Short mmCIF file of C-alpha atoms and ligand atoms in Angstrom, two decimals:
data_model
loop_
_atom_site.label_atom_id
_atom_site.label_comp_id
_atom_site.label_asym_id
_atom_site.label_seq_id
_atom_site.Cartn_x
_atom_site.Cartn_y
_atom_site.Cartn_z
CA MET A 30 -89.93 -14.43 -95.77
CA THR A 31 -87.09 -16.89 -94.74
CA GLU A 32 -88.41 -20.46 -93.92
CA VAL A 33 -87.40 -21.98 -90.71
CA PHE A 34 -87.79 -25.68 -89.78
CA LYS A 35 -88.97 -26.17 -86.20
CA GLY A 36 -88.71 -29.94 -85.85
CA ASN A 37 -86.37 -31.99 -83.64
CA PHE A 38 -83.96 -34.13 -85.24
CA THR A 39 -83.57 -36.51 -82.08
CA GLN A 40 -87.45 -37.07 -81.45
CA GLN A 41 -88.37 -40.70 -82.35
CA GLU A 42 -91.88 -41.93 -82.35
CA PRO A 43 -93.55 -43.21 -79.17
CA ILE A 44 -93.42 -46.87 -78.42
CA PRO A 45 -96.57 -48.63 -80.11
CA ASP A 46 -99.53 -49.01 -77.60
CA GLU A 47 -99.14 -52.94 -78.00
CA GLY A 48 -95.68 -52.64 -76.79
CA ILE A 49 -96.49 -50.50 -73.84
CA SER A 50 -99.29 -52.74 -72.70
CA ALA A 51 -96.98 -56.00 -73.27
CA ALA A 52 -94.44 -54.10 -71.16
CA LEU A 53 -96.77 -53.33 -68.38
CA ASP A 54 -97.65 -56.96 -68.32
CA VAL A 55 -93.93 -57.89 -67.81
CA LEU A 56 -93.63 -55.28 -65.09
CA LYS A 57 -96.83 -56.63 -63.25
CA SER A 58 -95.47 -60.09 -63.45
CA GLY A 59 -92.08 -59.12 -61.62
CA ARG A 60 -90.43 -61.66 -63.98
CA LEU A 61 -88.14 -59.45 -65.89
CA HIS A 62 -84.99 -61.78 -66.27
CA ARG A 63 -85.02 -63.81 -69.39
CA TYR A 64 -84.55 -67.03 -67.57
CA ASN A 65 -87.39 -66.40 -65.01
CA LEU A 66 -90.05 -68.13 -66.99
CA ASP A 67 -93.16 -69.91 -66.34
CA PRO A 68 -92.80 -73.72 -66.87
CA GLY A 69 -92.82 -74.39 -70.56
CA ASP A 70 -92.97 -70.86 -71.67
CA VAL A 71 -90.17 -69.44 -73.73
CA GLY A 72 -91.00 -65.95 -72.66
CA GLU A 73 -90.96 -62.50 -74.49
CA VAL A 74 -87.01 -62.64 -74.99
CA GLY A 75 -87.30 -66.18 -76.55
CA ARG A 76 -90.22 -65.31 -78.62
CA LEU A 77 -88.49 -62.15 -80.03
CA GLU A 78 -85.54 -64.34 -80.88
CA GLN A 79 -87.62 -66.79 -82.83
CA GLU A 80 -89.34 -63.92 -84.66
CA PHE A 81 -86.18 -61.90 -85.50
CA ALA A 82 -84.46 -65.08 -86.80
CA ALA A 83 -87.48 -65.90 -89.01
CA SER A 84 -87.64 -62.30 -90.32
CA VAL A 85 -84.10 -62.52 -91.73
CA GLY A 86 -84.10 -66.32 -92.46
CA ALA A 87 -81.45 -67.16 -89.93
CA LYS A 88 -81.32 -70.46 -88.00
CA TYR A 89 -80.46 -68.72 -84.73
CA CYS A 90 -80.82 -65.27 -83.19
CA LEU A 91 -79.61 -64.18 -79.81
CA ALA A 92 -80.95 -61.12 -78.13
CA VAL A 93 -78.42 -59.15 -76.12
CA ALA A 94 -77.83 -55.86 -74.24
CA SER A 95 -76.39 -53.67 -77.15
CA GLY A 96 -75.34 -53.86 -80.78
CA GLY A 97 -71.70 -53.12 -79.52
CA TYR A 98 -71.98 -56.20 -77.38
CA ALA A 99 -73.25 -58.37 -80.28
CA MET A 100 -70.26 -57.25 -82.23
CA ALA A 101 -67.64 -58.17 -79.39
CA THR A 102 -69.46 -61.45 -78.78
CA ALA A 103 -69.22 -62.37 -82.51
CA LEU A 104 -65.39 -61.76 -82.35
CA ARG A 105 -65.04 -63.86 -79.20
CA ALA A 106 -67.34 -66.64 -80.71
CA ILE A 107 -65.14 -67.05 -83.75
CA GLY A 108 -62.07 -67.17 -81.63
CA VAL A 109 -60.37 -63.82 -82.21
CA GLN A 110 -57.29 -63.63 -79.99
CA PRO A 111 -55.52 -60.63 -78.47
CA GLY A 112 -53.02 -59.12 -81.02
CA ASP A 113 -55.01 -60.44 -84.11
CA LYS A 114 -55.65 -57.87 -86.68
CA VAL A 115 -59.26 -57.33 -87.67
CA LEU A 116 -60.19 -55.32 -90.74
CA THR A 117 -62.97 -52.70 -90.55
CA ASN A 118 -64.26 -49.46 -92.07
CA ALA A 119 -62.32 -46.15 -91.89
CA PHE A 120 -65.71 -44.48 -91.87
CA THR A 121 -67.91 -46.06 -89.24
CA LEU A 122 -69.05 -45.36 -85.60
CA ALA A 123 -66.89 -45.67 -82.60
CA PRO A 124 -68.49 -48.99 -81.16
CA VAL A 125 -67.27 -50.76 -84.14
CA PRO A 126 -63.50 -50.42 -83.69
CA GLY A 127 -64.32 -50.37 -79.99
CA SER A 128 -65.73 -53.87 -80.17
CA ILE A 129 -62.25 -55.00 -81.74
CA ALA A 130 -60.29 -53.20 -79.18
CA SER A 131 -62.49 -54.67 -76.38
CA VAL A 132 -61.02 -58.30 -77.24
CA ASN A 133 -57.70 -56.72 -77.42
CA ALA A 134 -57.35 -57.20 -81.14
CA VAL A 135 -56.09 -54.51 -83.43
CA PRO A 136 -58.43 -52.68 -85.96
CA VAL A 137 -56.90 -52.26 -89.48
CA PHE A 138 -58.95 -49.68 -91.32
CA VAL A 139 -60.14 -49.90 -94.94
CA GLY A 140 -60.82 -46.91 -96.89
CA VAL A 141 -64.21 -45.41 -98.03
CA THR A 142 -65.59 -44.50 -101.53
CA GLU A 143 -67.65 -41.56 -102.86
CA ASN A 144 -70.58 -43.99 -102.43
CA LEU A 145 -69.75 -43.98 -98.71
CA THR A 146 -69.07 -47.69 -98.81
CA ILE A 147 -65.91 -49.74 -97.97
CA ASP A 148 -63.30 -49.42 -100.72
CA LEU A 149 -63.05 -52.97 -102.22
CA ASP A 150 -59.87 -52.13 -104.01
CA ASP A 151 -58.34 -51.14 -100.74
CA LEU A 152 -59.78 -54.32 -99.05
CA GLU A 153 -58.42 -56.51 -101.79
CA ALA A 154 -54.89 -55.14 -100.90
CA LYS A 155 -55.30 -55.53 -97.26
CA VAL A 156 -56.87 -59.19 -97.10
CA ASP A 157 -53.57 -61.01 -96.89
CA GLN A 158 -52.86 -59.48 -93.43
CA VAL A 159 -55.95 -60.86 -91.61
CA SER A 160 -58.48 -63.54 -91.28
CA VAL A 161 -61.58 -61.37 -90.04
CA LEU A 162 -63.39 -58.56 -91.56
CA MET A 163 -65.86 -56.53 -89.29
CA LEU A 164 -67.95 -54.94 -92.13
CA SER A 165 -69.90 -51.97 -91.03
CA HIS A 166 -72.74 -50.84 -93.32
CA MET A 167 -72.37 -47.36 -92.01
CA ARG A 168 -75.25 -45.00 -92.60
CA GLY A 169 -77.14 -47.82 -94.26
CA HIS A 170 -75.01 -47.95 -97.36
CA LEU A 171 -74.38 -51.46 -98.64
CA CYS A 172 -71.41 -52.03 -100.73
CA ASP A 173 -71.39 -54.49 -103.65
CA MET A 174 -71.93 -57.52 -101.43
CA ASP A 175 -71.26 -59.97 -104.25
CA ARG A 176 -67.76 -58.67 -104.96
CA LEU A 177 -67.02 -58.38 -101.08
CA MET A 178 -67.92 -61.83 -100.44
CA ALA A 179 -65.93 -63.12 -103.56
CA ILE A 180 -62.83 -61.30 -102.24
CA CYS A 181 -63.39 -62.45 -98.53
CA ASP A 182 -64.15 -66.14 -99.66
CA ALA A 183 -61.21 -66.32 -102.10
CA ALA A 184 -59.06 -65.00 -99.21
CA GLY A 185 -60.54 -67.21 -96.52
CA ILE A 186 -61.83 -64.14 -94.56
CA THR A 187 -64.55 -64.62 -91.88
CA VAL A 188 -66.99 -61.83 -92.40
CA ILE A 189 -69.03 -60.28 -89.48
CA GLU A 190 -71.62 -57.67 -90.53
CA ASP A 191 -72.64 -54.51 -88.44
CA CYS A 192 -76.19 -53.94 -89.42
CA ALA A 193 -76.94 -51.03 -86.99
CA HIS A 194 -78.09 -48.97 -89.98
CA THR A 195 -79.42 -51.76 -92.27
CA MET A 196 -81.97 -53.78 -90.22
CA GLY A 197 -84.76 -54.20 -92.77
CA ALA A 198 -82.39 -53.66 -95.71
CA TYR A 199 -81.48 -56.00 -98.61
CA TRP A 200 -78.76 -56.62 -101.23
CA ARG A 201 -80.59 -58.11 -104.10
CA ASP A 202 -83.12 -60.47 -102.08
CA VAL A 203 -80.73 -61.16 -99.33
CA PRO A 204 -81.36 -59.31 -96.03
CA SER A 205 -78.20 -57.50 -94.75
CA GLY A 206 -76.64 -59.49 -92.05
CA ARG A 207 -77.05 -62.63 -93.96
CA PHE A 208 -73.85 -62.53 -96.07
CA GLY A 209 -71.27 -63.01 -93.32
CA LYS A 210 -71.02 -65.81 -90.73
CA ILE A 211 -72.62 -63.45 -88.15
CA GLY A 212 -74.91 -60.48 -88.48
CA CYS A 213 -75.10 -57.87 -85.59
CA TYR A 214 -77.92 -55.48 -85.02
CA SER A 215 -78.79 -52.70 -82.60
CA THR A 216 -82.17 -51.71 -81.09
CA GLN A 217 -80.78 -48.45 -79.53
CA THR A 218 -83.07 -45.52 -79.64
CA TYR A 219 -81.67 -44.08 -82.83
CA LYS A 220 -81.71 -47.25 -84.84
CA HIS A 221 -84.72 -48.92 -86.70
CA MET A 222 -86.28 -50.43 -83.54
CA ASN A 223 -86.25 -48.71 -80.23
CA SER A 224 -85.75 -50.34 -76.86
CA GLY A 225 -83.45 -47.71 -75.51
CA GLU A 226 -80.47 -50.32 -75.49
CA GLY A 227 -80.43 -53.70 -76.96
CA GLY A 228 -79.07 -55.68 -79.97
CA PHE A 229 -79.30 -58.96 -81.91
CA PHE A 230 -76.75 -61.56 -83.05
CA VAL A 231 -77.80 -63.91 -85.94
CA THR A 232 -75.98 -66.92 -87.37
CA ASP A 233 -76.58 -70.29 -89.03
CA GLU A 234 -73.68 -72.05 -87.32
CA ASP A 235 -74.30 -74.30 -84.32
CA GLU A 236 -71.04 -74.04 -82.50
CA VAL A 237 -70.87 -70.29 -83.12
CA MET A 238 -74.19 -69.91 -81.58
CA ALA A 239 -73.65 -72.09 -78.65
CA ARG A 240 -70.64 -70.13 -77.82
CA ALA A 241 -72.40 -66.75 -78.17
CA ILE A 242 -75.27 -68.14 -75.87
CA ILE A 243 -72.77 -69.06 -73.24
CA LEU A 244 -70.74 -65.79 -73.64
CA SER A 245 -74.03 -63.88 -73.19
CA GLY A 246 -74.47 -65.16 -69.67
CA SER A 247 -76.66 -68.12 -70.13
CA TYR A 248 -75.07 -70.15 -67.17
CA MET A 249 -76.41 -73.73 -67.86
CA LEU A 250 -79.86 -72.36 -68.67
CA TYR A 251 -79.28 -72.17 -72.41
CA GLY A 252 -81.96 -74.74 -73.12
CA ARG A 253 -84.48 -71.74 -72.37
CA HIS A 254 -83.43 -69.94 -75.44
CA GLY A 255 -85.76 -69.17 -78.27
CA THR A 256 -83.46 -70.73 -80.87
CA VAL A 257 -80.99 -73.19 -79.37
CA PRO A 258 -78.39 -75.46 -81.06
CA PRO A 259 -78.51 -79.26 -80.23
CA ASP A 260 -77.34 -80.21 -76.65
CA GLU A 261 -74.25 -82.04 -77.90
CA VAL A 262 -72.97 -78.80 -79.29
CA PHE A 263 -73.11 -77.17 -75.82
CA GLU A 264 -71.40 -80.31 -74.46
CA ARG A 265 -68.37 -79.36 -76.55
CA VAL A 266 -68.15 -75.58 -75.48
CA LYS A 267 -69.92 -75.12 -72.21
CA TYR A 268 -66.86 -75.51 -69.96
CA THR A 269 -64.48 -73.69 -72.15
CA THR A 270 -66.51 -70.59 -72.90
CA PRO A 271 -66.48 -67.79 -70.46
CA ASN A 272 -69.58 -65.67 -69.21
CA VAL A 273 -69.45 -62.10 -70.31
CA SER A 274 -72.85 -61.13 -69.18
CA GLY A 275 -74.89 -59.08 -71.80
CA ARG A 276 -78.34 -60.59 -71.67
CA MET A 277 -81.57 -58.98 -73.00
CA ASP A 278 -84.60 -58.74 -70.41
CA HIS A 279 -88.22 -59.41 -70.97
CA LEU A 280 -89.14 -55.71 -70.75
CA ARG A 281 -87.11 -54.57 -73.69
CA ALA A 282 -88.22 -57.72 -75.79
CA ALA A 283 -91.86 -56.82 -75.08
CA ILE A 284 -91.35 -53.41 -76.35
CA LEU A 285 -89.49 -54.71 -79.46
CA ARG A 286 -91.82 -57.51 -80.71
CA PRO A 287 -94.68 -55.27 -81.96
CA GLN A 288 -91.97 -53.00 -83.56
CA LEU A 289 -90.48 -55.93 -85.32
CA ALA A 290 -94.11 -56.74 -86.71
CA SER A 291 -94.30 -53.31 -88.29
CA LEU A 292 -90.61 -52.93 -89.44
CA ASP A 293 -91.34 -53.23 -93.17
CA GLN A 294 -93.96 -50.34 -92.90
CA GLN A 295 -91.55 -48.20 -90.91
CA CYS A 296 -88.99 -48.84 -93.60
CA LYS A 297 -91.29 -47.55 -96.34
CA ALA A 298 -92.09 -44.40 -94.15
CA TRP A 299 -88.37 -43.69 -93.79
CA ASN A 300 -87.73 -44.18 -97.60
CA ALA A 301 -90.63 -41.77 -98.53
CA ARG A 302 -88.82 -39.15 -96.21
CA TYR A 303 -85.38 -39.92 -97.69
CA LYS A 304 -86.75 -39.58 -101.28
CA ALA A 305 -88.38 -36.25 -100.52
CA VAL A 306 -85.08 -34.93 -99.21
CA GLU A 307 -83.04 -36.43 -102.04
CA GLU A 308 -85.40 -35.11 -104.72
CA GLY A 309 -85.11 -31.63 -103.24
CA LEU A 310 -81.35 -31.83 -103.16
CA ARG A 311 -80.67 -33.13 -106.69
CA ASN A 312 -78.83 -30.82 -109.03
CA THR A 313 -77.69 -28.34 -106.37
CA PRO A 314 -74.53 -26.95 -107.67
CA GLY A 315 -71.43 -28.04 -105.66
CA LEU A 316 -73.47 -30.73 -103.77
CA THR A 317 -73.09 -34.47 -104.71
CA VAL A 318 -76.05 -36.66 -104.00
CA VAL A 319 -75.03 -40.40 -103.11
CA ASP A 320 -76.47 -42.54 -105.85
CA ARG A 321 -77.63 -45.71 -104.63
CA PRO A 322 -77.08 -49.03 -106.62
CA GLU A 323 -79.94 -50.93 -108.15
CA GLU A 324 -79.29 -54.14 -106.10
CA GLU A 325 -79.62 -52.20 -102.83
CA THR A 326 -83.05 -52.01 -100.94
CA TYR A 327 -81.88 -49.41 -98.27
CA VAL A 328 -83.65 -47.93 -95.26
CA GLY A 329 -83.41 -44.09 -95.38
CA SER A 330 -83.26 -43.42 -91.60
CA SER A 331 -80.73 -40.92 -92.33
CA ILE A 332 -79.29 -39.03 -95.47
CA GLN A 333 -75.90 -38.14 -96.50
CA PHE A 334 -74.62 -35.67 -99.09
CA LEU A 335 -71.09 -34.66 -100.22
CA LEU A 336 -69.47 -31.20 -100.49
CA LEU A 337 -66.52 -32.49 -102.26
CA ASN A 338 -63.31 -30.48 -102.17
CA TRP A 339 -64.93 -27.49 -100.31
CA SER A 340 -62.80 -25.43 -97.86
CA THR A 341 -63.27 -26.06 -94.11
CA GLU A 342 -64.57 -22.44 -93.92
CA ALA A 343 -67.17 -22.88 -96.66
CA VAL A 344 -68.44 -26.15 -95.00
CA ASN A 345 -68.50 -24.51 -91.60
CA ASP A 346 -70.49 -21.69 -93.14
CA VAL A 347 -73.14 -24.14 -94.61
CA VAL A 348 -73.48 -26.00 -91.32
CA ALA A 349 -74.02 -22.69 -89.38
CA ARG A 350 -76.37 -21.12 -91.93
CA CYS A 351 -78.54 -24.44 -91.96
CA ALA A 352 -78.47 -24.57 -88.13
CA ALA A 353 -79.71 -21.02 -87.75
CA ARG A 354 -82.82 -22.06 -89.91
CA GLY A 355 -83.36 -25.22 -87.72
CA VAL A 356 -81.63 -27.85 -89.92
CA GLU A 357 -79.13 -29.78 -87.90
CA LEU A 358 -76.32 -31.23 -90.17
CA LYS A 359 -73.46 -33.31 -88.91
CA TRP A 360 -70.30 -32.72 -90.58
CA PHE A 361 -67.96 -35.83 -90.43
CA GLY A 362 -65.13 -33.87 -91.85
CA GLY A 363 -64.49 -31.19 -88.97
CA ALA A 364 -60.97 -31.09 -87.50
CA GLU A 365 -62.26 -31.92 -84.06
CA PRO A 366 -65.21 -34.42 -83.76
CA THR A 367 -68.26 -33.15 -82.27
CA GLY A 368 -71.01 -35.37 -80.70
CA PHE A 369 -69.76 -38.46 -82.33
CA THR A 370 -66.52 -39.99 -83.77
CA SER A 371 -66.92 -41.67 -87.12
CA ARG A 372 -63.56 -41.41 -88.76
CA TYR A 373 -60.44 -43.58 -88.33
CA ASP A 374 -58.10 -40.82 -87.27
CA SER A 375 -60.30 -40.24 -84.20
CA TRP A 376 -59.37 -43.62 -82.78
CA ARG A 377 -55.85 -43.05 -81.80
CA TYR A 378 -55.64 -46.23 -79.82
CA ALA A 379 -55.59 -47.94 -83.21
CA PRO A 380 -53.00 -45.80 -85.20
CA SER A 381 -53.28 -46.18 -89.03
CA GLU A 382 -51.38 -44.87 -92.08
CA ARG A 383 -53.18 -41.88 -93.70
CA MET A 384 -55.54 -42.78 -96.65
CA PRO A 385 -55.44 -39.41 -98.60
CA GLU A 386 -58.36 -40.23 -100.92
CA SER A 387 -60.59 -41.43 -98.05
CA ASP A 388 -59.37 -38.22 -96.20
CA ARG A 389 -60.87 -36.20 -99.12
CA ILE A 390 -64.14 -37.90 -98.94
CA LEU A 391 -64.44 -37.85 -95.36
CA ARG A 392 -63.97 -34.10 -95.21
CA GLY A 393 -66.91 -33.75 -97.58
CA ILE A 394 -69.53 -35.76 -95.91
CA LEU A 395 -72.59 -34.18 -94.31
CA ASP A 396 -75.13 -36.22 -92.50
CA MET A 397 -78.65 -35.65 -91.24
CA ARG A 398 -81.10 -37.93 -89.30
CA LEU A 399 -84.60 -38.56 -90.79
CA PRO A 400 -86.75 -39.37 -87.63
CA LEU A 401 -90.23 -40.67 -88.68
CA THR A 402 -91.75 -37.82 -86.63
CA PHE A 403 -90.99 -35.67 -89.62
CA SER A 404 -93.73 -35.30 -92.27
CA LEU A 405 -93.02 -35.34 -95.92
CA GLU A 406 -93.60 -31.59 -95.93
CA ASP A 407 -91.02 -31.23 -93.34
CA CYS A 408 -88.66 -33.13 -95.47
CA ALA A 409 -89.33 -30.93 -98.45
CA LEU A 410 -88.78 -27.89 -96.23
CA ILE A 411 -85.61 -29.16 -95.02
CA ALA A 412 -84.31 -29.78 -98.51
CA ARG A 413 -85.23 -26.17 -99.60
CA ILE A 414 -83.34 -24.86 -96.84
CA ILE A 415 -80.19 -26.87 -97.49
CA ARG A 416 -80.49 -26.10 -101.33
CA ALA A 417 -80.77 -22.40 -100.54
CA GLU A 418 -77.74 -22.26 -97.95
CA VAL A 419 -75.43 -24.58 -100.06
CA GLY A 420 -76.33 -22.32 -103.10
CA ALA A 421 -75.57 -19.05 -101.18
CA VAL A 422 -72.15 -20.25 -99.97
CA TRP A 423 -71.32 -21.91 -103.36
CA GLN A 424 -72.16 -18.64 -105.27
CA GLY A 425 -69.99 -16.69 -102.68
CA GLN A 426 -67.09 -18.99 -103.35
CA GLN A 427 -67.46 -18.78 -107.08
CA ALA A 428 -67.67 -15.03 -107.00
CA ALA A 429 -64.40 -14.99 -104.85
CA GLU A 430 -62.47 -16.97 -107.35
C1 LIG B 505 -75.20 -47.65 -82.99
C2 LIG B 505 -74.34 -48.26 -83.82
C3 LIG B 505 -73.55 -49.46 -83.28
C4 LIG B 505 -73.71 -50.01 -81.86
O1 LIG B 505 -74.87 -49.98 -81.44
P1 LIG B 505 -75.12 -50.06 -79.73
O2 LIG B 505 -76.47 -50.69 -79.59
O3 LIG B 505 -75.36 -48.52 -79.46
O4 LIG B 505 -74.02 -50.58 -78.97
C5 LIG B 505 -72.74 -50.12 -84.17
N1 LIG B 505 -72.46 -49.60 -85.20
C6 LIG B 505 -72.92 -48.48 -85.74
C7 LIG B 505 -72.54 -47.98 -87.17
C8 LIG B 505 -73.83 -47.92 -85.06
O5 LIG B 505 -74.32 -46.75 -85.52
#
């Protein structure tokens, strides 16, 4: 009998009961706006900022409306000007180059390796053109952060980290988001904490944080934040920094606080699922598993594998055969993007020279979400299905040659 998977790849877990009850309290209070506080109270948003800052060991955290907003705020807060070039990954998600374009700066794309991380040789070749790198830890893959920081420090490049897929991840013992000057995170439904929409901005720098708070729409109420730079720092920036509203509200913060408390546990649950799929896929002829470096503590909320140098027809065949058995694979290499864009050639507002080696890798990347609503048995079944269908198409190809 042919096995079929019946699960839903976009079904997340419910919000924890504690979050629902905290959200109801906020709703009943009628005080949803972050600056609508009882005297002396820092509120749900302020408390969340304190707790998130502590969780990654940052001096400051600003909770905002989205991850993309956090990234654009980062670029504004460090003074990126229209026309400035900003380095970023050739393989990432649309909001990353979008944040650069939103401040009228120009994305310059850096290639991708077979480990699905930024190509550090290509980065080294491009650092003399720019002063900022928006580094995306796309799909949770951390590059050699020691080498990356050495390259950027030597070239005087400011690093901003996009940690949309690495909340809870580490390189050695340093949390992702704590290598660069600013770390940006998302709490959108498909990331590691779920408030529908939302994001965080973390930094240790007083003036960068003061600008970010004013940018986020604090008016002159910045003293009501959870983590606040000294007053004299605001005196320097408060009349020269524009308000680009993008605040978080108490309702979202109330939903997020209990999720932050159980983030480590959730990450372990993701990794158990990731390992179940990875084990099932290992040693499948024609399929390349992405090996993870020892220094990396990742969060396996999605998994990628490569069908390197396969024809378009054969990859399409694998995707269709898996879909027919209930396994939704996303192929990043298709000629036309479906659902999302993740490749530099899809962002035509930011033209780039072709990168043939990156193109070859991008053409081979298949991706699958691993929501925590899947059981370990589900994951083993999914791996069996992929293994069988990749195997069938692979054998067909070998026979035809
Ligand atoms: C989701 C995502 C973002 C942006 O997050 P939003 O909160 O949706 O704006 C940034 N980078 C990557 C890689 C993402 O997947």
